[in-house]
mmCIF file of C-alpha atoms in Angstrom:
data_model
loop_
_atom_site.group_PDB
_atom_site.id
_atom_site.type_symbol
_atom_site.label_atom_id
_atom_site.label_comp_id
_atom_site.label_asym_id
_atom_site.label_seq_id
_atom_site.Cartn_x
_atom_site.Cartn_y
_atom_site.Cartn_z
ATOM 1 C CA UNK E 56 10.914 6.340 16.168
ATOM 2 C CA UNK E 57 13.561 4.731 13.426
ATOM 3 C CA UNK E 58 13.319 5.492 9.673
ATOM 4 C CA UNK E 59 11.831 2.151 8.994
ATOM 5 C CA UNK E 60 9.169 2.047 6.268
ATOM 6 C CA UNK E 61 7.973 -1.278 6.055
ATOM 7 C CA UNK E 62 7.263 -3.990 7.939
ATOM 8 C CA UNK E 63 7.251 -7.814 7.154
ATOM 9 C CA UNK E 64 4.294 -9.836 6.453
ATOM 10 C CA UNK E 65 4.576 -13.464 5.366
ATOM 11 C CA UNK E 66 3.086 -15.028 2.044
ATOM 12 C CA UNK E 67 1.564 -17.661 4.107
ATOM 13 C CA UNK E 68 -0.078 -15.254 6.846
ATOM 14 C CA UNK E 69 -3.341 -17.271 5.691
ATOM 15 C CA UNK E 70 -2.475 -20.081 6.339
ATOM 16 C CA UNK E 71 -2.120 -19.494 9.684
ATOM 17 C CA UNK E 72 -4.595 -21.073 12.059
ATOM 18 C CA UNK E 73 -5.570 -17.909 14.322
ATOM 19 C CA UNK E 74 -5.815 -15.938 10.871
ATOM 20 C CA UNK E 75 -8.089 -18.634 9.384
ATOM 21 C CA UNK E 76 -9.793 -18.536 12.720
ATOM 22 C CA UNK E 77 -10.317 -14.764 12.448
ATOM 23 C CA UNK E 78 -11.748 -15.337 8.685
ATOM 24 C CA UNK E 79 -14.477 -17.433 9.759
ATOM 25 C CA UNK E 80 -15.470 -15.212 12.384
ATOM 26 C CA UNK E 81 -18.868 -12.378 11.357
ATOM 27 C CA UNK E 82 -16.565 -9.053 11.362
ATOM 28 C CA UNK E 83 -13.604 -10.757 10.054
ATOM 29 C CA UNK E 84 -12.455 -7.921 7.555
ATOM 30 C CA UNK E 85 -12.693 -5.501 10.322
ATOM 31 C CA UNK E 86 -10.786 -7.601 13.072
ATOM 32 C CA UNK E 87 -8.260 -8.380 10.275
ATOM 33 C CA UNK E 88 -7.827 -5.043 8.991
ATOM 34 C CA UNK E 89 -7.206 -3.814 12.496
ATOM 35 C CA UNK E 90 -4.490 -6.645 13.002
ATOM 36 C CA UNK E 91 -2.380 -4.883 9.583
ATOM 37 C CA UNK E 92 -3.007 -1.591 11.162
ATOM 38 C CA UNK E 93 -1.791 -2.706 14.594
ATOM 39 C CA UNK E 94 1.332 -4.396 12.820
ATOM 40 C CA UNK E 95 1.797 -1.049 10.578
ATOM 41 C CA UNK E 96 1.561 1.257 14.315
ATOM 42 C CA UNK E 97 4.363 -1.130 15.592
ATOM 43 C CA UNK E 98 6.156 -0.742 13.032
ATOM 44 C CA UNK E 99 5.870 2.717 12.703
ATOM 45 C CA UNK E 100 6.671 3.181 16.523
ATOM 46 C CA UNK E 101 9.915 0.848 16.074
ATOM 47 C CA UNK E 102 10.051 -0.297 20.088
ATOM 48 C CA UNK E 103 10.287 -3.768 19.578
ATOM 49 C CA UNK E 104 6.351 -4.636 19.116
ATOM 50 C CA UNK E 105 4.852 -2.045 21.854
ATOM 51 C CA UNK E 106 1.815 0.526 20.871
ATOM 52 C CA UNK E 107 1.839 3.660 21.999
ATOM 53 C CA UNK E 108 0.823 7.109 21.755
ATOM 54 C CA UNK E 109 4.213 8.103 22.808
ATOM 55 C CA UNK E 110 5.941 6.383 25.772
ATOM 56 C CA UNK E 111 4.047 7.673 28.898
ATOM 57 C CA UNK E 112 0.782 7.206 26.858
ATOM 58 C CA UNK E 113 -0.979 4.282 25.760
ATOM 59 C CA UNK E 114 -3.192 3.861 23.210
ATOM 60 C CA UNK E 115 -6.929 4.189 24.208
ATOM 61 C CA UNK E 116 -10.096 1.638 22.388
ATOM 62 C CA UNK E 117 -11.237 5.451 21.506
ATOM 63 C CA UNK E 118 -7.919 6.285 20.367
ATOM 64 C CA UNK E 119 -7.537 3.531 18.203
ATOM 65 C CA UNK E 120 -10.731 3.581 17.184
ATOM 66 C CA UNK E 121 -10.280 7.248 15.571
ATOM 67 C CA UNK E 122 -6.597 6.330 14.505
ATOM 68 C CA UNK E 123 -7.779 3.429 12.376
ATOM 69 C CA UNK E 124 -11.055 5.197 11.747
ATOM 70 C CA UNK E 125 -13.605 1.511 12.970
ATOM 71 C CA UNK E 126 -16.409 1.795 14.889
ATOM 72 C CA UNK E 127 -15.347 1.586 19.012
ATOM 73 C CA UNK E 128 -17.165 -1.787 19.341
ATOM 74 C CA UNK E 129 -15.317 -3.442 16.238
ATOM 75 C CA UNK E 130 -12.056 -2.208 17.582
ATOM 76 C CA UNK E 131 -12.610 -3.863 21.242
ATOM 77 C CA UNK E 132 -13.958 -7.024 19.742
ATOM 78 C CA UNK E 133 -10.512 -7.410 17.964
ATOM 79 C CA UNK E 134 -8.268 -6.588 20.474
ATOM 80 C CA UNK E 135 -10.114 -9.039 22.473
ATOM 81 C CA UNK E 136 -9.667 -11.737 19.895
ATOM 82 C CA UNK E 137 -5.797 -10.685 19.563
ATOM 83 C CA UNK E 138 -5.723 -11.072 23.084
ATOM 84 C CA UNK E 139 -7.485 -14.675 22.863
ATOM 85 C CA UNK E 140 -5.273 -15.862 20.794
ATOM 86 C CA UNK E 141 -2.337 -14.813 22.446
ATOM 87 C CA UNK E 142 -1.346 -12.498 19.320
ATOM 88 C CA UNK E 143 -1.302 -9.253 21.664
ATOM 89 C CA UNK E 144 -0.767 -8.546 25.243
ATOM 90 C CA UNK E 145 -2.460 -5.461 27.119
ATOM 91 C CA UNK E 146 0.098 -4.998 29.690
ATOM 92 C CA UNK E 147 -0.697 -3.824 33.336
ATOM 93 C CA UNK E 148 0.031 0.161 32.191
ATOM 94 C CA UNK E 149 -2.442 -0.973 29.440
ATOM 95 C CA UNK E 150 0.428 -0.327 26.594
ATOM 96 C CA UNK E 151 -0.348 -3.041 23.597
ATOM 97 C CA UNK E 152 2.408 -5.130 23.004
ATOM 98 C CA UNK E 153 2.978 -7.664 19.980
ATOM 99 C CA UNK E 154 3.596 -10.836 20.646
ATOM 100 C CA UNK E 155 6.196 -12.244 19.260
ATOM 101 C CA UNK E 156 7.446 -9.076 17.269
ATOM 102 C CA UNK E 157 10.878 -9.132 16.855
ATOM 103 C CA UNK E 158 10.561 -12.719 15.927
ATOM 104 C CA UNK E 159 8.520 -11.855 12.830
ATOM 105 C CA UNK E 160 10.573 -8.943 11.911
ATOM 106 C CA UNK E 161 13.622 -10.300 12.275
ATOM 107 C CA UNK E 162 15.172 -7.143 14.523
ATOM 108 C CA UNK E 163 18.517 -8.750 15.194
ATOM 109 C CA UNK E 164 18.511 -9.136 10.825
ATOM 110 C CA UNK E 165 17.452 -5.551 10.462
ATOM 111 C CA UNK E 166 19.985 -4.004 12.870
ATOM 112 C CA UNK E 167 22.531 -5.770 11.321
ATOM 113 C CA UNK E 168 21.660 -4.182 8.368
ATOM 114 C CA UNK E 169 21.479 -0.757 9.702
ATOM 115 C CA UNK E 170 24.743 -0.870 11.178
ATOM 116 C CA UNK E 171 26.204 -1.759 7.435
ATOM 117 C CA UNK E 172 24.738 0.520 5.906
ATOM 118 C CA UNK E 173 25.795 3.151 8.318
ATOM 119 C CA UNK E 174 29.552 1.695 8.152
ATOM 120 C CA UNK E 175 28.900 1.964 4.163
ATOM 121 C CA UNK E 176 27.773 5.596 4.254
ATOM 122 C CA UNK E 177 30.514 7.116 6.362
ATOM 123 C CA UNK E 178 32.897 4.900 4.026
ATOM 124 C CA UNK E 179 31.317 6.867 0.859
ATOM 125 C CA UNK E 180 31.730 9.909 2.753
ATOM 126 C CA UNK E 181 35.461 9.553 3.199
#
């Protein structure tokens, strides 16, 4: 896992139409909350959008349901939207992958950035 503490969302996440989709839907707080949390995990796991417990285990309904502390039925429904709407994938291993995550966090940006401030650091140190 990388030292990265954030990950980005954009200011116009609502106006997107599977979001507004998800909003009209009866457990929409849940299903959204769980689609922050899922972002936060990837980001916290820093593997280019897969969810894992660690790389030979995947992440389990009942896992994520006591990770993200939702009821086991709320957490299926969402990942079964996510997968509707293409914002997930379950892959054959059943690892979680997000779709299209290095496009939303701009990985090529933020490994440029690493690499300069690594380059700066050792310059300091000199």
């Amino acid at each position: 896992m990388a030292d990265v503490k954030w990950i980005k969302i954009t200011t116009s996440i609502f106006d997107d139409e599977k979001i507004k989709l998800i909003d009209s839907m009866p457990e929409s707080d849940g299903i959204f909350t769980i689609w922050i949390k899922l972002l936060v995990l990837a980001g916290k796991i820093y593997d280019e959008g897969y969810i894992y417990l660690d790389e030979n285990i995947p992440f389990t309904d009942e896992m994520l349901a006591a990770i993200f502390n939702r009821p086991l039925n709320t957490i299926r429904l969402a990942l079964d939207v996510f997968k509707k709407f293409k914002m997930i994938e379950i892959l054959d291993n059943n690892f979680i992958f997000i779709s299209n995550w290095g496009k939303h966090q701009s990985l090529d940006k933020l490994e440029k950035l690493k690499d300069q401030n690594r380059k700066r650091v050792a310059r300091h140190r000199e």
